[in-house]
PDB file of C-alpha atoms in Angstrom:
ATOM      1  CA  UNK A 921      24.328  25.253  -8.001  1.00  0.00           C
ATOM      2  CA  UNK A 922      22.716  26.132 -11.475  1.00  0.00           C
ATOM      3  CA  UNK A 923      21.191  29.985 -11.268  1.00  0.00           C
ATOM      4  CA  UNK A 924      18.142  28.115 -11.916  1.00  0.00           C
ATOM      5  CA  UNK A 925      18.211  26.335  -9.005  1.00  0.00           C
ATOM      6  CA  UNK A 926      19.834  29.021  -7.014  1.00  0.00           C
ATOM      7  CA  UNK A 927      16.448  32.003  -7.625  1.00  0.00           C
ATOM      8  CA  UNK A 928      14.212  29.366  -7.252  1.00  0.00           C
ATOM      9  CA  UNK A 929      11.268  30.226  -5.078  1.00  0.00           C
ATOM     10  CA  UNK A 930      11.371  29.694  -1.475  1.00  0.00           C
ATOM     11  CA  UNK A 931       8.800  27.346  -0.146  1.00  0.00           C
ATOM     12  CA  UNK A 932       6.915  28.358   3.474  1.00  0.00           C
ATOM     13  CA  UNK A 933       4.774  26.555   5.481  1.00  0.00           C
ATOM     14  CA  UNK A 934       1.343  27.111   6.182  1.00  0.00           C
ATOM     15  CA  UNK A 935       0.199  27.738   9.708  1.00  0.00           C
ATOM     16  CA  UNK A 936      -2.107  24.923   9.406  1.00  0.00           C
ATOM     17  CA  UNK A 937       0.347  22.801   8.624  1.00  0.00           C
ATOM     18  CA  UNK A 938       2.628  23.264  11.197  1.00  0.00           C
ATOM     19  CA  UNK A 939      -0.454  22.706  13.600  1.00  0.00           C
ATOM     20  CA  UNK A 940      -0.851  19.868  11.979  1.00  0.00           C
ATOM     21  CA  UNK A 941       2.778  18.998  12.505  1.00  0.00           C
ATOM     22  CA  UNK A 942       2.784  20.066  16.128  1.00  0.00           C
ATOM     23  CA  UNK A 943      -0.305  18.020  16.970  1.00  0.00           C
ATOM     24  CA  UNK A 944       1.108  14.873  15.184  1.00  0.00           C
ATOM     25  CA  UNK A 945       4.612  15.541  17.416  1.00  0.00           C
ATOM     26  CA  UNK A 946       2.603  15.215  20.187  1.00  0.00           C
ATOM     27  CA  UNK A 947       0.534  12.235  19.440  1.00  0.00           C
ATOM     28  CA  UNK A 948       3.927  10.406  18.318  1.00  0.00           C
ATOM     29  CA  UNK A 949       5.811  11.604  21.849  1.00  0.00           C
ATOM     30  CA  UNK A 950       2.547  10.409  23.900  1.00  0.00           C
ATOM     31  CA  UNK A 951       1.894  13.969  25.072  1.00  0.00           C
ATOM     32  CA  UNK A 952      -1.779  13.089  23.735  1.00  0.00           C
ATOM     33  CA  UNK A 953      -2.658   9.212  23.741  1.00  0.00           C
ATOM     34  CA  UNK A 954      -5.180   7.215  21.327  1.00  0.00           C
ATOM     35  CA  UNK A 955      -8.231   7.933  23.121  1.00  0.00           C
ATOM     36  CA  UNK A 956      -7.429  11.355  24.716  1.00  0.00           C
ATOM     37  CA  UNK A 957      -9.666  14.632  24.122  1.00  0.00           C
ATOM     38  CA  UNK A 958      -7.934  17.229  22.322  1.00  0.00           C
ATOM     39  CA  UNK A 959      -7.600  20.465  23.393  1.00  0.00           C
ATOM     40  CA  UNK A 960     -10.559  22.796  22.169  1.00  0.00           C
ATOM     41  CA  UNK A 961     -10.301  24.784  18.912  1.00  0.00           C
ATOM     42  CA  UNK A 962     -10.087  28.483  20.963  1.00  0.00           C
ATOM     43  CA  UNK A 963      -7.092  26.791  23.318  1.00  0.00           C
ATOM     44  CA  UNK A 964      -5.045  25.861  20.463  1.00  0.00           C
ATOM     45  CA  UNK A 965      -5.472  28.717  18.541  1.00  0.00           C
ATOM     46  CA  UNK A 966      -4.716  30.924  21.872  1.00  0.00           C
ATOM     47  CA  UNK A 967      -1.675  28.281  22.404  1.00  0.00           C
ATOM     48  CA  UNK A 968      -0.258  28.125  19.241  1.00  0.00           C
ATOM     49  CA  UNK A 969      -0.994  31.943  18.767  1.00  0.00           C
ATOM     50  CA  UNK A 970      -2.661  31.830  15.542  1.00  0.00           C
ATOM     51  CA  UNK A 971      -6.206  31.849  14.184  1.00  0.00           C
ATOM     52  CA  UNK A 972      -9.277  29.793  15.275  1.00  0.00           C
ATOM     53  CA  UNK A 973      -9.912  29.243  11.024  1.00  0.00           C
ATOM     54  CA  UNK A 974      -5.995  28.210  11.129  1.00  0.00           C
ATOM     55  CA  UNK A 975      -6.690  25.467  13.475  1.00  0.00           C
ATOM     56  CA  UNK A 976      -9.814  24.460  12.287  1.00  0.00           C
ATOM     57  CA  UNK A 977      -8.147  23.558   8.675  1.00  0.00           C
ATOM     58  CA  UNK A 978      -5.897  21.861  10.872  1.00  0.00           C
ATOM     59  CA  UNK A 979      -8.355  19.319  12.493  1.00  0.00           C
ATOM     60  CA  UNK A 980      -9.565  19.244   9.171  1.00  0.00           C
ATOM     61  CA  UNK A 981      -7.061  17.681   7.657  1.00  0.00           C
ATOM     62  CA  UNK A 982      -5.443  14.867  10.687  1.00  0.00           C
ATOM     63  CA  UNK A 983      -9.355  14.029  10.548  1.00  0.00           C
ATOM     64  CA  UNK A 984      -9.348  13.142   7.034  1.00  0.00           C
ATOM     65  CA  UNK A 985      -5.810  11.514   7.338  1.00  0.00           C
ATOM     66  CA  UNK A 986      -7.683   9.119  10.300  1.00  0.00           C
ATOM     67  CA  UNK A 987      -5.659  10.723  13.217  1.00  0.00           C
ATOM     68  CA  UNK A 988      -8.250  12.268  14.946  1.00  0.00           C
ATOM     69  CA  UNK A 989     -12.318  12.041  14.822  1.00  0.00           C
ATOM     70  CA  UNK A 990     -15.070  14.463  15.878  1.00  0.00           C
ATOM     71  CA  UNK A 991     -17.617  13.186  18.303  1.00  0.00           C
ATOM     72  CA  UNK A 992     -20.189  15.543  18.646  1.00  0.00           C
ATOM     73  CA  UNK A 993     -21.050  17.127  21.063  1.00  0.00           C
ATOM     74  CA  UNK A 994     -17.992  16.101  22.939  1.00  0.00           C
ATOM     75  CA  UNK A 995     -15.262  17.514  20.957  1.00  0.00           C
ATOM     76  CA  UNK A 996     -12.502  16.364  18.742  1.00  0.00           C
ATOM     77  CA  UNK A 997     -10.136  13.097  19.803  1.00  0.00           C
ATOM     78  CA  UNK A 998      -7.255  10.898  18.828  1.00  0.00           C
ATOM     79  CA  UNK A 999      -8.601   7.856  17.202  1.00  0.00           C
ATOM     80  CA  UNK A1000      -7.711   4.504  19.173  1.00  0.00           C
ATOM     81  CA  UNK A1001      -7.288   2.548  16.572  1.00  0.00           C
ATOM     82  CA  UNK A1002      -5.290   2.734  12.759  1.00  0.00           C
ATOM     83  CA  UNK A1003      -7.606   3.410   9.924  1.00  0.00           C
ATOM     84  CA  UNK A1004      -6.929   2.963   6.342  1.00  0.00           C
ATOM     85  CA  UNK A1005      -7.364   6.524   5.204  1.00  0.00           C
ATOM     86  CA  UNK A1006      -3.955   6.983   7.469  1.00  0.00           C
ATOM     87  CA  UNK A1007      -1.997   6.093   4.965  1.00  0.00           C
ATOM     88  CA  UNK A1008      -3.613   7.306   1.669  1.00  0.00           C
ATOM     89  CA  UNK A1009      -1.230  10.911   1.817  1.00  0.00           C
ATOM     90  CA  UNK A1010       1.413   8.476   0.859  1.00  0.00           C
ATOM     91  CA  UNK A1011      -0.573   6.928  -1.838  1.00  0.00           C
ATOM     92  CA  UNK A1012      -1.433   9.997  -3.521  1.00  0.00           C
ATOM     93  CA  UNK A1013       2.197  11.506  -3.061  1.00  0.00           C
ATOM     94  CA  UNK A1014       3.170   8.656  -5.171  1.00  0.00           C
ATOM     95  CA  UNK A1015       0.796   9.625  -7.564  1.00  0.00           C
ATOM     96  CA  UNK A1016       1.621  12.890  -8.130  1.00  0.00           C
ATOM     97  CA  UNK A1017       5.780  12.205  -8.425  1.00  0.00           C
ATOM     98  CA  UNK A1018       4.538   8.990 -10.948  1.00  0.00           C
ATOM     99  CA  UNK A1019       7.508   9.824 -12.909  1.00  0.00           C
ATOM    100  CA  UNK A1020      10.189   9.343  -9.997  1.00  0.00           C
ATOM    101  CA  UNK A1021       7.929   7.533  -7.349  1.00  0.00           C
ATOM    102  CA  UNK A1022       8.083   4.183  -9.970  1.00  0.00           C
ATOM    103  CA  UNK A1023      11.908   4.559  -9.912  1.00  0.00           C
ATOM    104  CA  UNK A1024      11.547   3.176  -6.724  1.00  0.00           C
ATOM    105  CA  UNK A1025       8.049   0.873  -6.248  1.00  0.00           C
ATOM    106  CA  UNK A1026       9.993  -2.392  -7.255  1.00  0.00           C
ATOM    107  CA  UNK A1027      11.802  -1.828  -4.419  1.00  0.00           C
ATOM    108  CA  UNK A1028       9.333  -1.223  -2.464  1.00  0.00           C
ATOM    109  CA  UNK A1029       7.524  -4.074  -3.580  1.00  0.00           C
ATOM    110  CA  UNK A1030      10.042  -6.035  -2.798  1.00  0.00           C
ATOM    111  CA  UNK A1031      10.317  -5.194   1.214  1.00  0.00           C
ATOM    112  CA  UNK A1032       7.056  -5.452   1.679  1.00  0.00           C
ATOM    113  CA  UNK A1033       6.138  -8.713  -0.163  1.00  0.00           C
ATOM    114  CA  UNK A1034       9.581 -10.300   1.116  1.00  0.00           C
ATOM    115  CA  UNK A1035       8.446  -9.010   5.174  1.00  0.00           C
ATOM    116  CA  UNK A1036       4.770 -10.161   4.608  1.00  0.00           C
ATOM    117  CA  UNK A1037       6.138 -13.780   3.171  1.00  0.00           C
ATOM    118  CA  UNK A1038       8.507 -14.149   6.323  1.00  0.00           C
ATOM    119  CA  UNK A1039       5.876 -13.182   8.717  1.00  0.00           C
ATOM    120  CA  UNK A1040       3.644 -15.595   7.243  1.00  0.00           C
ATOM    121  CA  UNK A1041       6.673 -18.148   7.542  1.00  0.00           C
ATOM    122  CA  UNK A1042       7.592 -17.667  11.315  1.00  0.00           C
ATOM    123  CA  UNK A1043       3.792 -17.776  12.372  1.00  0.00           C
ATOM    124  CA  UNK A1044       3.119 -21.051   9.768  1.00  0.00           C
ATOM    125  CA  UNK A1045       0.385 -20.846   7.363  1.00  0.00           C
ATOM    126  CA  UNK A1046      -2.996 -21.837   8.315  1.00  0.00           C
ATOM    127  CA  UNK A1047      -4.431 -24.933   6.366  1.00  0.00           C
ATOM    128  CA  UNK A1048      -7.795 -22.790   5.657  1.00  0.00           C
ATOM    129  CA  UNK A1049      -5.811 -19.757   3.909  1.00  0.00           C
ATOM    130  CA  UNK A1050      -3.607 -22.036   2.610  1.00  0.00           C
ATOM    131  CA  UNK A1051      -6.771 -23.585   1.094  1.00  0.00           C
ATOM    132  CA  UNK A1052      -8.361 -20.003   0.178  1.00  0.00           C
ATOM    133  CA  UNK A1053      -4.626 -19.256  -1.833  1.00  0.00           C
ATOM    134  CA  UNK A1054      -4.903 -23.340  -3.496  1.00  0.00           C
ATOM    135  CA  UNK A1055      -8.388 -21.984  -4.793  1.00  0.00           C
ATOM    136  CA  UNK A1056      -7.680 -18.866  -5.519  1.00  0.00           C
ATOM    137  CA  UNK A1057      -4.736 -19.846  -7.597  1.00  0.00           C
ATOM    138  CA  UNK A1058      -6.439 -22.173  -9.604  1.00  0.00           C
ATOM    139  CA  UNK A1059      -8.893 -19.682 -10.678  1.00  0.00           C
ATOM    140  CA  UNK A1060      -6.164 -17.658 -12.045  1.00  0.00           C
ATOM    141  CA  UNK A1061      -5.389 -21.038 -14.247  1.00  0.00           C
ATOM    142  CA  UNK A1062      -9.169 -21.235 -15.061  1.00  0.00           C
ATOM    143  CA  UNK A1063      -9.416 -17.381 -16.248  1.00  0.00           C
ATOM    144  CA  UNK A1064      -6.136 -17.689 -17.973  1.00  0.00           C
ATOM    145  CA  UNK A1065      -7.151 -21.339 -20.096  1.00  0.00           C
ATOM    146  CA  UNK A1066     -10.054 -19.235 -21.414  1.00  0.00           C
ATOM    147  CA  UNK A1067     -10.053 -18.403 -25.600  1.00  0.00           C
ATOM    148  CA  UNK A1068      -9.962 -14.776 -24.633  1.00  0.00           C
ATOM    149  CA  UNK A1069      -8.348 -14.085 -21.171  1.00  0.00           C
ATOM    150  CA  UNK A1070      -9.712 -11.041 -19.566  1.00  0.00           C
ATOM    151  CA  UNK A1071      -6.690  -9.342 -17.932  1.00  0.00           C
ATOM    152  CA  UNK A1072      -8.925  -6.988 -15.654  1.00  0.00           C
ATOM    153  CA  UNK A1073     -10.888 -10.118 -14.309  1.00  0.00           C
ATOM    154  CA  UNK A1074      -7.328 -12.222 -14.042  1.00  0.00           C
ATOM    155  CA  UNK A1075      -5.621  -8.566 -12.247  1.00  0.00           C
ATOM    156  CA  UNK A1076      -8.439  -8.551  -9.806  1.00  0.00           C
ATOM    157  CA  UNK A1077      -7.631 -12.254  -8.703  1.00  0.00           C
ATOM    158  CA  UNK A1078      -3.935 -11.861  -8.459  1.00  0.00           C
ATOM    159  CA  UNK A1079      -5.143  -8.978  -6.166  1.00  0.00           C
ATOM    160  CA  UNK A1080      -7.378 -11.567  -4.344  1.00  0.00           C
ATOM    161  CA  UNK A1081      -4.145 -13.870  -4.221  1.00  0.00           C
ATOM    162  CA  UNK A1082      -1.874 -10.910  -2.520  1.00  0.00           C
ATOM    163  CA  UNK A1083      -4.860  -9.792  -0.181  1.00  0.00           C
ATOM    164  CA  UNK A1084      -5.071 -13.434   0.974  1.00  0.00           C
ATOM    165  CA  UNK A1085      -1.386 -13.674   1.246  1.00  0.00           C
ATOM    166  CA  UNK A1086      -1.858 -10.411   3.576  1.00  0.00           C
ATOM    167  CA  UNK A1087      -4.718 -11.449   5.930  1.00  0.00           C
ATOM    168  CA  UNK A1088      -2.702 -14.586   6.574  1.00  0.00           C
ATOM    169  CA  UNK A1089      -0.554 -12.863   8.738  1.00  0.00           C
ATOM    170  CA  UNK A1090      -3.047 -11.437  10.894  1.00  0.00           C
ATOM    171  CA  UNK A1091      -1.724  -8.062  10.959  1.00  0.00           C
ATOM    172  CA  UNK A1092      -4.238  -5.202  10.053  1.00  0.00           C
ATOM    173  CA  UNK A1093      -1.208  -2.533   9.237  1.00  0.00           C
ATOM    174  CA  UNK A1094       0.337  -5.277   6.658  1.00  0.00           C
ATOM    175  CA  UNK A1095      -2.847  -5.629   5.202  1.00  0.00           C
ATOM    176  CA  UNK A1096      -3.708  -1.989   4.790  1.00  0.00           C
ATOM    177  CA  UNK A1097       0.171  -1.445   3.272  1.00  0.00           C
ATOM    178  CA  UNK A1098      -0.744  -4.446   0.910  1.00  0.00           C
ATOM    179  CA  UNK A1099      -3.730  -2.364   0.007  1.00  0.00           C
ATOM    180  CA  UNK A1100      -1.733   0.825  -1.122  1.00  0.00           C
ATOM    181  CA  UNK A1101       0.205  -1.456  -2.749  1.00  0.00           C
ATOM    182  CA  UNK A1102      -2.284  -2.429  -4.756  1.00  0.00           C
ATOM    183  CA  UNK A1103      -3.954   0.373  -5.587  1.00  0.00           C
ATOM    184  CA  UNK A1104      -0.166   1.819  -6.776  1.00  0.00           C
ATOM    185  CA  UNK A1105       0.290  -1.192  -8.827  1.00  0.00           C
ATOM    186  CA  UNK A1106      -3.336  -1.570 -10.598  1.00  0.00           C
ATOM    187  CA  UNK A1107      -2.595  -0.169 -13.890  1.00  0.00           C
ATOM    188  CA  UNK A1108       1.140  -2.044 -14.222  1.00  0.00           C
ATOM    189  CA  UNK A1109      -0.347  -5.045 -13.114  1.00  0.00           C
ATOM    190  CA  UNK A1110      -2.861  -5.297 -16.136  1.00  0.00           C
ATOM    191  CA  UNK A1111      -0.735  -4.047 -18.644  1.00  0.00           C
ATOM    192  CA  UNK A1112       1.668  -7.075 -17.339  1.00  0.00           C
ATOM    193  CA  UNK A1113      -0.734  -9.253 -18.224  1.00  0.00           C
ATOM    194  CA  UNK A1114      -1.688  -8.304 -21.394  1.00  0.00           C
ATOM    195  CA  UNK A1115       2.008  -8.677 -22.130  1.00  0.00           C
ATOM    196  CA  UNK A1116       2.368 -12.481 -21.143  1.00  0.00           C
ATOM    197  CA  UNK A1117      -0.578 -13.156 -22.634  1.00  0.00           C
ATOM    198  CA  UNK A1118       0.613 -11.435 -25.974  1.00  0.00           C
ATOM    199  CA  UNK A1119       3.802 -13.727 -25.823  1.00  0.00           C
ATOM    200  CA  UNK A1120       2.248 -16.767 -25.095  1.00  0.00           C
ATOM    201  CA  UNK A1121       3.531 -16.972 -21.537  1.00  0.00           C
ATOM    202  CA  UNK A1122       0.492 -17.804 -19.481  1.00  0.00           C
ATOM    203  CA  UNK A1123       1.888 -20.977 -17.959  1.00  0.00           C
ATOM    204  CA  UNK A1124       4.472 -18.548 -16.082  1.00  0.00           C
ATOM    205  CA  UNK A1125       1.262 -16.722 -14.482  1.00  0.00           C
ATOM    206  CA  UNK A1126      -0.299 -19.371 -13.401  1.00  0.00           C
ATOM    207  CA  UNK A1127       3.238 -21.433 -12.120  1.00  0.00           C
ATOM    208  CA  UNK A1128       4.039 -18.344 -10.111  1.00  0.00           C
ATOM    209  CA  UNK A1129       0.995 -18.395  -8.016  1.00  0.00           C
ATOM    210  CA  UNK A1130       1.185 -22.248  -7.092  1.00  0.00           C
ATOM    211  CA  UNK A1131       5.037 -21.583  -6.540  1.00  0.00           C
ATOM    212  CA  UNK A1132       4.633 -18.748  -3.898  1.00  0.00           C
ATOM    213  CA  UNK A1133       2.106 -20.972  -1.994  1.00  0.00           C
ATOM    214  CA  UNK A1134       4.706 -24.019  -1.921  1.00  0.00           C
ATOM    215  CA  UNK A1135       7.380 -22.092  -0.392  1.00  0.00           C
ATOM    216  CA  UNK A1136       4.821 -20.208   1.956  1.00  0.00           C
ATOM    217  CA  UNK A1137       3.674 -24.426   3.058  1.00  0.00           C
ATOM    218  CA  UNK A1138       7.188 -25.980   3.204  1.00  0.00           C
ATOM    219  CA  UNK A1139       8.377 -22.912   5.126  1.00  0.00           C
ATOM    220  CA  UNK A1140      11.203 -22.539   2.769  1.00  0.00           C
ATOM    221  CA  UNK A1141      12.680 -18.989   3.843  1.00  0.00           C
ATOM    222  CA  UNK A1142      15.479 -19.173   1.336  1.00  0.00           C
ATOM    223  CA  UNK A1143      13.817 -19.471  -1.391  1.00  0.00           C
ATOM    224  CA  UNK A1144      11.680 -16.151  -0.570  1.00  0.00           C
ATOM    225  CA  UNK A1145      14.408 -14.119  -2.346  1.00  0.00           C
ATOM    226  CA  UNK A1146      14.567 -16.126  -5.726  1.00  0.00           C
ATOM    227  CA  UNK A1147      10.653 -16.798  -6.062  1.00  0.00           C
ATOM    228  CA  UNK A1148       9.692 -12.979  -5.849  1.00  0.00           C
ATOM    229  CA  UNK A1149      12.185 -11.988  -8.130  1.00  0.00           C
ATOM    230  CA  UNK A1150      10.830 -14.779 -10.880  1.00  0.00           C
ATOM    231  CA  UNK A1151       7.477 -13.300  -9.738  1.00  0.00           C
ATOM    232  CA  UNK A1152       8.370  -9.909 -11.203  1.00  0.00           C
ATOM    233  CA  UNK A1153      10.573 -10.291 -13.884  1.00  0.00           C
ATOM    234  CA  UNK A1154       7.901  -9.102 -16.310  1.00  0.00           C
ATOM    235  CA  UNK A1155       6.001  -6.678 -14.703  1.00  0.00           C
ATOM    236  CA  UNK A1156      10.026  -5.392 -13.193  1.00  0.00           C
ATOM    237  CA  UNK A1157      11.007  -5.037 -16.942  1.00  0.00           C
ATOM    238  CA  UNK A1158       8.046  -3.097 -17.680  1.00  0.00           C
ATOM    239  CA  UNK A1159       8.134  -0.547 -14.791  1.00  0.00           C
ATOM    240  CA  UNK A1160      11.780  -0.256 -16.461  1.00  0.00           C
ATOM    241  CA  UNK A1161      10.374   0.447 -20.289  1.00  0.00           C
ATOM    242  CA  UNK A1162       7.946   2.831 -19.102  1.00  0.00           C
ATOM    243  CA  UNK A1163      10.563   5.130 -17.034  1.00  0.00           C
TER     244      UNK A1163
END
């Protein structure tokens, strides 16, 4: 241990956030179920002996993270169902570690687009996203065979292609993790783009596409591994040159 490291400050929680963490326990134990009421504002802060201001920052924030919702004039409850806005602390915790978060998204990209692809396998594709993917794909080729590609316009379709990929498997928490994927990915994505295009390379965009949906059709599980890891080998290299 460095003396640096040794007199560096030490870090204490907020009350509100232990209430928040308390409250999430409890929802995650099933001491509180999606649905229930929530204990009023003066009970919790007589319970958890602190403040009434203390708890309310606390409802504050599990109601903007899409844990609980306030139904006036009933009170405050557990919301019954997942919402996106659940998972957007994670997204902007990436954000703000950029530097060491991207050390690790291409392996994170990885699990989730190889667990989406396998879903998709086990269940079979359905012929009309199958078709939705066919069309989708060839408007990648379309926007790519044009003088002067646009790599926004071609980024948002290989978004459309992914999103389509996620809806396929019916499953509202893959699509909402496809989402943040996204989202984390935007800016990379483009910039990938702009590089194939630079070196001439567009067939490989547009083979990649129509290559994913074969094995996705044919059901051909081992060849998941290989055909993600040709589908990133230029936007992998440049997460790498940008560390």
């Amino acid at each position: 241990m460095t003396a640096s490291d040794f007199m560096k400050p030490i870090r204490m929680k907020s009350a509100s956030d232990i209430v928040v963490e308390r409250l999430t326990e409890a929802i995650i134990d099933g001491q509180i179920n999606p649905g229930d009421k929530i204990p009023t504002e003066p009970e919790l802060a007589s319970s958890f002996c602190v403040g009434r201001n203390t708890v309310r920052e606390a409802v504050r924030t599990l109601v903007a993270y899409g844990i609980l919702e306030i139904r006036r004039p009933e009170g405050t409850f557990v919301c019954r169902s997942f919402k996106p806005q659940t998972i957007n602390p994670l997204i902007y915790s990436m954000i703000l570690q950029k530097k060491e978060s991207y050390q690790d998204l291409i392996g994170l990209r990885q699990c989730i687009e190889f667990g989406t692809l396998q879903v998709i396998m086990e269940q079979g594709l359905n012929p009309e996203d199958a078709e939705n993917l066919r069309q989708i794909a060839a408007s990648i080729e379309r926007e790519l065979d044009e003088p002067n590609p646009d790599p926004k316009l071609i980024c948002r379709t290989d978004i459309a292609f992914h999103d389509a990929i996620a809806k396929a498997t019916r499953n509202d928490l893959i699509v909402t993790v496809n989402e943040m994927l996204s989202k984390l990915t935007y800016g990379s994505r483009i910039r990938t783009i702009e590089q194939c295009i630079r070196e001439q390379d567009r067939k490989y965009l547009v083979d990649i596409h129509f290559e994913i949906l074969k094995i996705l059709e044919d059901r051909d599980t081992d060849a998941i591994a290989h055909t993600l890891k040709r589908s990133y080998s230029y936007w992998a290299n440049l997460q790498m040159e940008e560390e």
